[in-house]
JSON list of C-alpha atoms in Angstrom, two decimals:
[
{"chain": "A", "resi": 1, "resn": "UNK", "atom": "CA", "xyz": [15.16, -31.38, -17.26]},
{"chain": "A", "resi": 2, "resn": "UNK", "atom": "CA", "xyz": [14.82, -29.90, -14.45]},
{"chain": "A", "resi": 3, "resn": "UNK", "atom": "CA", "xyz": [13.56, -25.57, -14.22]},
{"chain": "A", "resi": 4, "resn": "UNK", "atom": "CA", "xyz": [15.81, -23.29, -13.21]},
{"chain": "A", "resi": 5, "resn": "UNK", "atom": "CA", "xyz": [14.53, -21.72, -10.05]},
{"chain": "A", "resi": 6, "resn": "UNK", "atom": "CA", "xyz": [15.39, -18.49, -11.08]},
{"chain": "A", "resi": 7, "resn": "UNK", "atom": "CA", "xyz": [14.25, -17.63, -14.51]},
{"chain": "A", "resi": 8, "resn": "UNK", "atom": "CA", "xyz": [10.93, -19.51, -13.37]},
{"chain": "A", "resi": 9, "resn": "UNK", "atom": "CA", "xyz": [10.50, -16.77, -10.48]},
{"chain": "A", "resi": 10, "resn": "UNK", "atom": "CA", "xyz": [11.33, -14.07, -12.71]},
{"chain": "A", "resi": 11, "resn": "UNK", "atom": "CA", "xyz": [8.86, -15.03, -14.55]},
{"chain": "A", "resi": 12, "resn": "UNK", "atom": "CA", "xyz": [5.78, -15.87, -12.23]},
{"chain": "A", "resi": 13, "resn": "UNK", "atom": "CA", "xyz": [6.73, -11.85, -10.95]},
{"chain": "A", "resi": 14, "resn": "UNK", "atom": "CA", "xyz": [6.26, -10.25, -13.92]},
{"chain": "A", "resi": 15, "resn": "UNK", "atom": "CA", "xyz": [2.93, -12.40, -15.02]},
{"chain": "A", "resi": 16, "resn": "UNK", "atom": "CA", "xyz": [1.71, -10.89, -11.60]},
{"chain": "A", "resi": 17, "resn": "UNK", "atom": "CA", "xyz": [2.23, -7.64, -12.74]},
{"chain": "A", "resi": 18, "resn": "UNK", "atom": "CA", "xyz": [1.67, -7.54, -16.49]},
{"chain": "A", "resi": 19, "resn": "UNK", "atom": "CA", "xyz": [0.67, -4.48, -17.79]},
{"chain": "A", "resi": 20, "resn": "UNK", "atom": "CA", "xyz": [-3.28, -4.20, -18.16]},
{"chain": "A", "resi": 21, "resn": "UNK", "atom": "CA", "xyz": [-6.32, -1.69, -17.83]},
{"chain": "A", "resi": 22, "resn": "UNK", "atom": "CA", "xyz": [-7.42, -2.23, -14.60]},
{"chain": "A", "resi": 23, "resn": "UNK", "atom": "CA", "xyz": [-4.11, -1.92, -13.07]},
{"chain": "A", "resi": 24, "resn": "UNK", "atom": "CA", "xyz": [-3.62, 1.21, -14.78]},
{"chain": "A", "resi": 25, "resn": "UNK", "atom": "CA", "xyz": [-6.94, 2.61, -13.38]},
{"chain": "A", "resi": 26, "resn": "UNK", "atom": "CA", "xyz": [-5.60, 1.92, -10.10]},
{"chain": "A", "resi": 27, "resn": "UNK", "atom": "CA", "xyz": [-2.01, 3.46, -10.62]},
{"chain": "A", "resi": 28, "resn": "UNK", "atom": "CA", "xyz": [-4.24, 6.70, -11.92]},
{"chain": "A", "resi": 29, "resn": "UNK", "atom": "CA", "xyz": [-6.33, 6.74, -9.58]},
{"chain": "A", "resi": 30, "resn": "UNK", "atom": "CA", "xyz": [-3.64, 6.82, -6.93]},
{"chain": "A", "resi": 31, "resn": "UNK", "atom": "CA", "xyz": [-2.05, 9.06, -8.62]},
{"chain": "A", "resi": 32, "resn": "UNK", "atom": "CA", "xyz": [-4.87, 11.68, -8.92]},
{"chain": "A", "resi": 33, "resn": "UNK", "atom": "CA", "xyz": [-5.73, 11.15, -4.65]},
{"chain": "A", "resi": 34, "resn": "UNK", "atom": "CA", "xyz": [-2.02, 11.48, -4.32]},
{"chain": "A", "resi": 35, "resn": "UNK", "atom": "CA", "xyz": [-0.82, 14.32, -6.77]},
{"chain": "A", "resi": 36, "resn": "UNK", "atom": "CA", "xyz": [-4.95, 16.01, -5.58]},
{"chain": "A", "resi": 37, "resn": "UNK", "atom": "CA", "xyz": [-4.12, 15.82, -1.34]},
{"chain": "A", "resi": 38, "resn": "UNK", "atom": "CA", "xyz": [-4.45, 19.35, 0.01]},
{"chain": "A", "resi": 39, "resn": "UNK", "atom": "CA", "xyz": [-1.06, 20.74, 1.10]},
{"chain": "A", "resi": 40, "resn": "UNK", "atom": "CA", "xyz": [-2.11, 21.00, 5.13]},
{"chain": "A", "resi": 41, "resn": "UNK", "atom": "CA", "xyz": [-2.88, 17.02, 5.16]},
{"chain": "A", "resi": 42, "resn": "UNK", "atom": "CA", "xyz": [-1.36, 14.07, 4.65]},
{"chain": "A", "resi": 43, "resn": "UNK", "atom": "CA", "xyz": [-0.58, 10.07, 3.80]},
{"chain": "A", "resi": 44, "resn": "UNK", "atom": "CA", "xyz": [-0.85, 7.41, 6.95]},
{"chain": "A", "resi": 45, "resn": "UNK", "atom": "CA", "xyz": [0.66, 4.46, 5.67]},
{"chain": "A", "resi": 46, "resn": "UNK", "atom": "CA", "xyz": [0.79, 1.11, 7.38]},
{"chain": "A", "resi": 47, "resn": "UNK", "atom": "CA", "xyz": [1.57, -2.87, 7.11]},
{"chain": "A", "resi": 48, "resn": "UNK", "atom": "CA", "xyz": [3.01, -5.94, 9.24]},
{"chain": "A", "resi": 49, "resn": "UNK", "atom": "CA", "xyz": [6.64, -6.90, 9.64]},
{"chain": "A", "resi": 50, "resn": "UNK", "atom": "CA", "xyz": [7.79, -6.11, 5.90]},
{"chain": "A", "resi": 51, "resn": "UNK", "atom": "CA", "xyz": [4.71, -4.77, 5.07]},
{"chain": "A", "resi": 52, "resn": "UNK", "atom": "CA", "xyz": [5.72, -2.03, 7.81]},
{"chain": "A", "resi": 53, "resn": "UNK", "atom": "CA", "xyz": [9.25, -1.79, 6.08]},
{"chain": "A", "resi": 54, "resn": "UNK", "atom": "CA", "xyz": [7.26, -1.78, 2.25]},
{"chain": "A", "resi": 55, "resn": "UNK", "atom": "CA", "xyz": [5.98, 1.57, 4.74]},
{"chain": "A", "resi": 56, "resn": "UNK", "atom": "CA", "xyz": [8.44, 3.03, 5.51]},
{"chain": "A", "resi": 57, "resn": "UNK", "atom": "CA", "xyz": [10.07, 3.10, 2.60]},
{"chain": "A", "resi": 58, "resn": "UNK", "atom": "CA", "xyz": [7.29, 4.70, 0.72]},
{"chain": "A", "resi": 59, "resn": "UNK", "atom": "CA", "xyz": [6.73, 7.41, 3.38]},
{"chain": "A", "resi": 60, "resn": "UNK", "atom": "CA", "xyz": [10.28, 8.65, 2.24]},
{"chain": "A", "resi": 61, "resn": "UNK", "atom": "CA", "xyz": [9.94, 8.71, -0.90]},
{"chain": "A", "resi": 62, "resn": "UNK", "atom": "CA", "xyz": [6.29, 9.94, -0.66]},
{"chain": "A", "resi": 63, "resn": "UNK", "atom": "CA", "xyz": [7.76, 13.41, 2.07]},
{"chain": "A", "resi": 64, "resn": "UNK", "atom": "CA", "xyz": [11.34, 13.70, 0.69]},
{"chain": "A", "resi": 65, "resn": "UNK", "atom": "CA", "xyz": [11.16, 13.33, -3.58]},
{"chain": "A", "resi": 66, "resn": "UNK", "atom": "CA", "xyz": [7.19, 13.96, -3.76]},
{"chain": "A", "resi": 67, "resn": "UNK", "atom": "CA", "xyz": [6.63, 16.24, -1.42]},
{"chain": "A", "resi": 68, "resn": "UNK", "atom": "CA", "xyz": [3.70, 14.74, 0.01]},
{"chain": "A", "resi": 69, "resn": "UNK", "atom": "CA", "xyz": [3.86, 14.80, 3.98]},
{"chain": "A", "resi": 70, "resn": "UNK", "atom": "CA", "xyz": [3.63, 10.85, 4.37]},
{"chain": "A", "resi": 71, "resn": "UNK", "atom": "CA", "xyz": [3.78, 9.46, 8.17]},
{"chain": "A", "resi": 72, "resn": "UNK", "atom": "CA", "xyz": [4.56, 5.84, 8.87]},
{"chain": "A", "resi": 73, "resn": "UNK", "atom": "CA", "xyz": [3.15, 4.20, 11.33]},
{"chain": "A", "resi": 74, "resn": "UNK", "atom": "CA", "xyz": [5.49, 2.03, 12.07]},
{"chain": "A", "resi": 75, "resn": "UNK", "atom": "CA", "xyz": [7.26, 3.78, 15.24]},
{"chain": "A", "resi": 76, "resn": "UNK", "atom": "CA", "xyz": [7.94, 0.81, 17.96]},
{"chain": "A", "resi": 77, "resn": "UNK", "atom": "CA", "xyz": [6.70, 2.44, 20.71]},
{"chain": "A", "resi": 78, "resn": "UNK", "atom": "CA", "xyz": [4.14, 3.20, 19.23]},
{"chain": "A", "resi": 79, "resn": "UNK", "atom": "CA", "xyz": [3.29, 0.22, 18.01]},
{"chain": "A", "resi": 80, "resn": "UNK", "atom": "CA", "xyz": [3.91, -1.65, 21.58]},
{"chain": "A", "resi": 81, "resn": "UNK", "atom": "CA", "xyz": [1.92, 0.87, 23.72]},
{"chain": "A", "resi": 82, "resn": "UNK", "atom": "CA", "xyz": [-0.97, 0.86, 21.53]},
{"chain": "A", "resi": 83, "resn": "UNK", "atom": "CA", "xyz": [-0.88, -2.73, 21.48]},
{"chain": "A", "resi": 84, "resn": "UNK", "atom": "CA", "xyz": [-0.12, -2.69, 25.34]},
{"chain": "A", "resi": 85, "resn": "UNK", "atom": "CA", "xyz": [-3.51, -0.41, 25.68]},
{"chain": "A", "resi": 86, "resn": "UNK", "atom": "CA", "xyz": [-5.85, -1.36, 23.27]},
{"chain": "A", "resi": 87, "resn": "UNK", "atom": "CA", "xyz": [-5.03, -4.44, 22.08]},
{"chain": "A", "resi": 88, "resn": "UNK", "atom": "CA", "xyz": [-2.79, -5.93, 19.32]},
{"chain": "A", "resi": 89, "resn": "UNK", "atom": "CA", "xyz": [-5.78, -5.90, 17.00]},
{"chain": "A", "resi": 90, "resn": "UNK", "atom": "CA", "xyz": [-6.77, -2.79, 17.43]},
{"chain": "A", "resi": 91, "resn": "UNK", "atom": "CA", "xyz": [-3.55, -0.64, 17.47]},
{"chain": "A", "resi": 92, "resn": "UNK", "atom": "CA", "xyz": [-3.68, 0.46, 13.94]},
{"chain": "A", "resi": 93, "resn": "UNK", "atom": "CA", "xyz": [-7.81, 1.52, 14.24]},
{"chain": "A", "resi": 94, "resn": "UNK", "atom": "CA", "xyz": [-6.47, 3.61, 17.36]},
{"chain": "A", "resi": 95, "resn": "UNK", "atom": "CA", "xyz": [-3.00, 5.00, 15.25]},
{"chain": "A", "resi": 96, "resn": "UNK", "atom": "CA", "xyz": [-5.37, 5.55, 12.63]},
{"chain": "A", "resi": 97, "resn": "UNK", "atom": "CA", "xyz": [-8.27, 7.86, 15.34]},
{"chain": "A", "resi": 98, "resn": "UNK", "atom": "CA", "xyz": [-4.91, 9.51, 16.88]},
{"chain": "A", "resi": 99, "resn": "UNK", "atom": "CA", "xyz": [-3.39, 10.58, 13.59]},
{"chain": "A", "resi": 100, "resn": "UNK", "atom": "CA", "xyz": [-5.93, 11.07, 11.12]},
{"chain": "A", "resi": 101, "resn": "UNK", "atom": "CA", "xyz": [-7.17, 14.62, 10.30]},
{"chain": "A", "resi": 102, "resn": "UNK", "atom": "CA", "xyz": [-9.77, 15.06, 8.16]},
{"chain": "A", "resi": 103, "resn": "UNK", "atom": "CA", "xyz": [-8.82, 15.20, 4.56]},
{"chain": "A", "resi": 104, "resn": "UNK", "atom": "CA", "xyz": [-5.91, 12.49, 5.13]},
{"chain": "A", "resi": 105, "resn": "UNK", "atom": "CA", "xyz": [-4.90, 9.28, 2.63]},
{"chain": "A", "resi": 106, "resn": "UNK", "atom": "CA", "xyz": [-4.57, 6.31, 4.47]},
{"chain": "A", "resi": 107, "resn": "UNK", "atom": "CA", "xyz": [-2.50, 3.42, 2.52]},
{"chain": "A", "resi": 108, "resn": "UNK", "atom": "CA", "xyz": [-2.85, -0.07, 4.10]},
{"chain": "A", "resi": 109, "resn": "UNK", "atom": "CA", "xyz": [-0.65, -2.44, 2.98]},
{"chain": "A", "resi": 110, "resn": "UNK", "atom": "CA", "xyz": [-1.03, -6.65, 3.61]},
{"chain": "A", "resi": 111, "resn": "UNK", "atom": "CA", "xyz": [0.30, -9.46, 2.14]},
{"chain": "A", "resi": 112, "resn": "UNK", "atom": "CA", "xyz": [-2.54, -11.85, 3.37]},
{"chain": "A", "resi": 113, "resn": "UNK", "atom": "CA", "xyz": [-5.03, -9.25, 3.99]},
{"chain": "A", "resi": 114, "resn": "UNK", "atom": "CA", "xyz": [-6.64, -10.87, 6.67]},
{"chain": "A", "resi": 115, "resn": "UNK", "atom": "CA", "xyz": [-4.65, -9.63, 9.65]},
{"chain": "A", "resi": 116, "resn": "UNK", "atom": "CA", "xyz": [-7.81, -8.44, 12.39]},
{"chain": "A", "resi": 117, "resn": "UNK", "atom": "CA", "xyz": [-5.43, -5.33, 13.25]},
{"chain": "A", "resi": 118, "resn": "UNK", "atom": "CA", "xyz": [-5.14, -4.63, 9.32]},
{"chain": "A", "resi": 119, "resn": "UNK", "atom": "CA", "xyz": [-9.00, -5.07, 9.01]},
{"chain": "A", "resi": 120, "resn": "UNK", "atom": "CA", "xyz": [-9.79, -3.19, 12.40]},
{"chain": "A", "resi": 121, "resn": "UNK", "atom": "CA", "xyz": [-8.41, -0.14, 10.42]},
{"chain": "A", "resi": 122, "resn": "UNK", "atom": "CA", "xyz": [-9.53, -0.76, 6.85]},
{"chain": "A", "resi": 123, "resn": "UNK", "atom": "CA", "xyz": [-13.74, -1.24, 8.07]},
{"chain": "A", "resi": 124, "resn": "UNK", "atom": "CA", "xyz": [-12.92, 2.20, 10.14]},
{"chain": "A", "resi": 125, "resn": "UNK", "atom": "CA", "xyz": [-11.58, 3.91, 7.36]},
{"chain": "A", "resi": 126, "resn": "UNK", "atom": "CA", "xyz": [-14.75, 2.54, 5.73]},
{"chain": "A", "resi": 127, "resn": "UNK", "atom": "CA", "xyz": [-17.18, 3.13, 7.76]},
{"chain": "A", "resi": 128, "resn": "UNK", "atom": "CA", "xyz": [-15.27, 7.15, 8.49]},
{"chain": "A", "resi": 129, "resn": "UNK", "atom": "CA", "xyz": [-15.55, 7.91, 4.47]},
{"chain": "A", "resi": 130, "resn": "UNK", "atom": "CA", "xyz": [-11.23, 8.28, 4.72]},
{"chain": "A", "resi": 131, "resn": "UNK", "atom": "CA", "xyz": [-9.91, 7.66, 1.33]},
{"chain": "A", "resi": 132, "resn": "UNK", "atom": "CA", "xyz": [-7.99, 4.80, 1.15]},
{"chain": "A", "resi": 133, "resn": "UNK", "atom": "CA", "xyz": [-5.33, 3.09, -0.64]},
{"chain": "A", "resi": 134, "resn": "UNK", "atom": "CA", "xyz": [-5.19, -0.89, -0.27]},
{"chain": "A", "resi": 135, "resn": "UNK", "atom": "CA", "xyz": [-2.36, -3.84, -1.36]},
{"chain": "A", "resi": 136, "resn": "UNK", "atom": "CA", "xyz": [-2.60, -6.89, -0.70]},
{"chain": "A", "resi": 137, "resn": "UNK", "atom": "CA", "xyz": [-2.61, -10.66, -1.82]},
{"chain": "A", "resi": 138, "resn": "UNK", "atom": "CA", "xyz": [-3.39, -14.22, -1.72]},
{"chain": "A", "resi": 139, "resn": "UNK", "atom": "CA", "xyz": [-6.77, -14.93, -1.24]},
{"chain": "A", "resi": 140, "resn": "UNK", "atom": "CA", "xyz": [-9.06, -12.63, -3.64]},
{"chain": "A", "resi": 141, "resn": "UNK", "atom": "CA", "xyz": [-11.88, -12.65, -1.32]},
{"chain": "A", "resi": 142, "resn": "UNK", "atom": "CA", "xyz": [-9.22, -11.30, 1.87]},
{"chain": "A", "resi": 143, "resn": "UNK", "atom": "CA", "xyz": [-10.94, -9.06, 4.17]},
{"chain": "A", "resi": 144, "resn": "UNK", "atom": "CA", "xyz": [-8.93, -6.15, 3.16]},
{"chain": "A", "resi": 145, "resn": "UNK", "atom": "CA", "xyz": [-10.03, -6.87, -0.67]},
{"chain": "A", "resi": 146, "resn": "UNK", "atom": "CA", "xyz": [-13.60, -7.29, -0.03]},
{"chain": "A", "resi": 147, "resn": "UNK", "atom": "CA", "xyz": [-13.32, -3.94, 2.37]},
{"chain": "A", "resi": 148, "resn": "UNK", "atom": "CA", "xyz": [-11.52, -1.56, -0.65]},
{"chain": "A", "resi": 149, "resn": "UNK", "atom": "CA", "xyz": [-12.78, -3.84, -3.52]},
{"chain": "A", "resi": 150, "resn": "UNK", "atom": "CA", "xyz": [-14.81, -0.63, -5.20]},
{"chain": "A", "resi": 151, "resn": "UNK", "atom": "CA", "xyz": [-12.22, 1.63, -3.94]},
{"chain": "A", "resi": 152, "resn": "UNK", "atom": "CA", "xyz": [-8.55, 2.11, -4.92]},
{"chain": "A", "resi": 153, "resn": "UNK", "atom": "CA", "xyz": [-7.05, -1.65, -4.70]},
{"chain": "A", "resi": 154, "resn": "UNK", "atom": "CA", "xyz": [-4.18, -3.83, -5.66]},
{"chain": "A", "resi": 155, "resn": "UNK", "atom": "CA", "xyz": [-4.09, -7.26, -5.53]},
{"chain": "A", "resi": 156, "resn": "UNK", "atom": "CA", "xyz": [-1.42, -9.53, -6.38]},
{"chain": "A", "resi": 157, "resn": "UNK", "atom": "CA", "xyz": [-2.67, -13.17, -7.07]},
{"chain": "A", "resi": 158, "resn": "UNK", "atom": "CA", "xyz": [0.00, -15.42, -5.46]},
{"chain": "A", "resi": 159, "resn": "UNK", "atom": "CA", "xyz": [0.56, -16.86, -2.11]},
{"chain": "A", "resi": 160, "resn": "UNK", "atom": "CA", "xyz": [4.21, -16.33, -2.36]},
{"chain": "A", "resi": 161, "resn": "UNK", "atom": "CA", "xyz": [5.56, -13.44, 0.40]},
{"chain": "A", "resi": 162, "resn": "UNK", "atom": "CA", "xyz": [7.92, -12.31, -1.14]},
{"chain": "A", "resi": 163, "resn": "UNK", "atom": "CA", "xyz": [5.89, -11.74, -4.86]},
{"chain": "A", "resi": 164, "resn": "UNK", "atom": "CA", "xyz": [3.86, -10.05, -2.83]},
{"chain": "A", "resi": 165, "resn": "UNK", "atom": "CA", "xyz": [5.78, -7.65, -1.19]},
{"chain": "A", "resi": 166, "resn": "UNK", "atom": "CA", "xyz": [7.99, -7.23, -4.10]},
{"chain": "A", "resi": 167, "resn": "UNK", "atom": "CA", "xyz": [5.08, -5.71, -6.35]},
{"chain": "A", "resi": 168, "resn": "UNK", "atom": "CA", "xyz": [3.14, -4.00, -3.62]},
{"chain": "A", "resi": 169, "resn": "UNK", "atom": "CA", "xyz": [6.54, -1.98, -3.12]},
{"chain": "A", "resi": 170, "resn": "UNK", "atom": "CA", "xyz": [7.38, -2.08, -6.81]},
{"chain": "A", "resi": 171, "resn": "UNK", "atom": "CA", "xyz": [3.50, -0.45, -7.48]},
{"chain": "A", "resi": 172, "resn": "UNK", "atom": "CA", "xyz": [4.10, 1.77, -4.50]},
{"chain": "A", "resi": 173, "resn": "UNK", "atom": "CA", "xyz": [7.61, 2.93, -6.53]},
{"chain": "A", "resi": 174, "resn": "UNK", "atom": "CA", "xyz": [5.62, 3.26, -9.21]},
{"chain": "A", "resi": 175, "resn": "UNK", "atom": "CA", "xyz": [3.23, 5.54, -7.86]},
{"chain": "A", "resi": 176, "resn": "UNK", "atom": "CA", "xyz": [5.80, 7.82, -6.83]},
{"chain": "A", "resi": 177, "resn": "UNK", "atom": "CA", "xyz": [7.74, 7.76, -10.05]},
{"chain": "A", "resi": 178, "resn": "UNK", "atom": "CA", "xyz": [4.12, 8.89, -12.02]},
{"chain": "A", "resi": 179, "resn": "UNK", "atom": "CA", "xyz": [4.06, 11.28, -8.89]},
{"chain": "A", "resi": 180, "resn": "UNK", "atom": "CA", "xyz": [7.69, 13.04, -9.46]},
{"chain": "A", "resi": 181, "resn": "UNK", "atom": "CA", "xyz": [7.35, 12.83, -13.35]},
{"chain": "A", "resi": 182, "resn": "UNK", "atom": "CA", "xyz": [3.92, 14.98, -13.54]},
{"chain": "A", "resi": 183, "resn": "UNK", "atom": "CA", "xyz": [6.11, 17.81, -11.39]},
{"chain": "A", "resi": 184, "resn": "UNK", "atom": "CA", "xyz": [8.79, 18.24, -13.16]},
{"chain": "A", "resi": 185, "resn": "UNK", "atom": "CA", "xyz": [10.44, 18.54, -16.57]},
{"chain": "A", "resi": 186, "resn": "UNK", "atom": "CA", "xyz": [13.64, 16.56, -16.78]},
{"chain": "A", "resi": 187, "resn": "UNK", "atom": "CA", "xyz": [14.22, 14.80, -19.67]},
{"chain": "A", "resi": 188, "resn": "UNK", "atom": "CA", "xyz": [13.85, 11.13, -18.31]},
{"chain": "A", "resi": 189, "resn": "UNK", "atom": "CA", "xyz": [17.20, 8.28, -18.34]},
{"chain": "A", "resi": 190, "resn": "UNK", "atom": "CA", "xyz": [16.02, 5.45, -20.33]},
{"chain": "A", "resi": 191, "resn": "UNK", "atom": "CA", "xyz": [16.09, 2.17, -18.04]}
]
C-alpha cells in the first residue's frame, strides 16, 4: 500500500519539533535573552532566501507584538550595496558591524548552516562576544551549529528545506508567544 504523502510529511515534521528537554532549555534561554534585553538595545536578525523572509516576519512580530526593537537586515539595497562593496561572503558580517550596538542580540537563520556569509557573521559575533541565537538544519556538524554549539542554538534534523524553514519559523513564533504570555495576563484561547 502506497504511503500517504501528506500524512508522512506531517508526521516527519512533528517528529522534528518533538518536545524534549534540550529544546525546552533552548526555548527558555532564547526567551530569557530577548525578554531581558535592555530597552535601549535591539535585535538584529538575518538569513538568506526563505530564511530572510522568516527574519522579516519575526522582526515585525518582535517589534509590534513583543515590543522588542528588531531590525531585519534583509533590505535589497543594503544587501546589494554591502555585497558589492565588501563581497557577498562578507555582507552580513559588515552589516552586523554597522548596525550592532553593545548589548544587542543577533539572530542568525540558515537552513544549511554553511553559507559563507552566514558563517562569517557568526564568527564575527563569536569573536566579539556578541550574544546570538542561531537556527540551522541539515548536517549536525554544519558550521553555524558548531560555532554556536554552546549558545542558544536550534538545529533541525532534516535535509528538507521546507521542514527546516517551517520549524525555524514555528520555533521563533513560539518564542514570541512565550514572551507575550509573560507580559500579559490575558486569558488564553483554546487551540
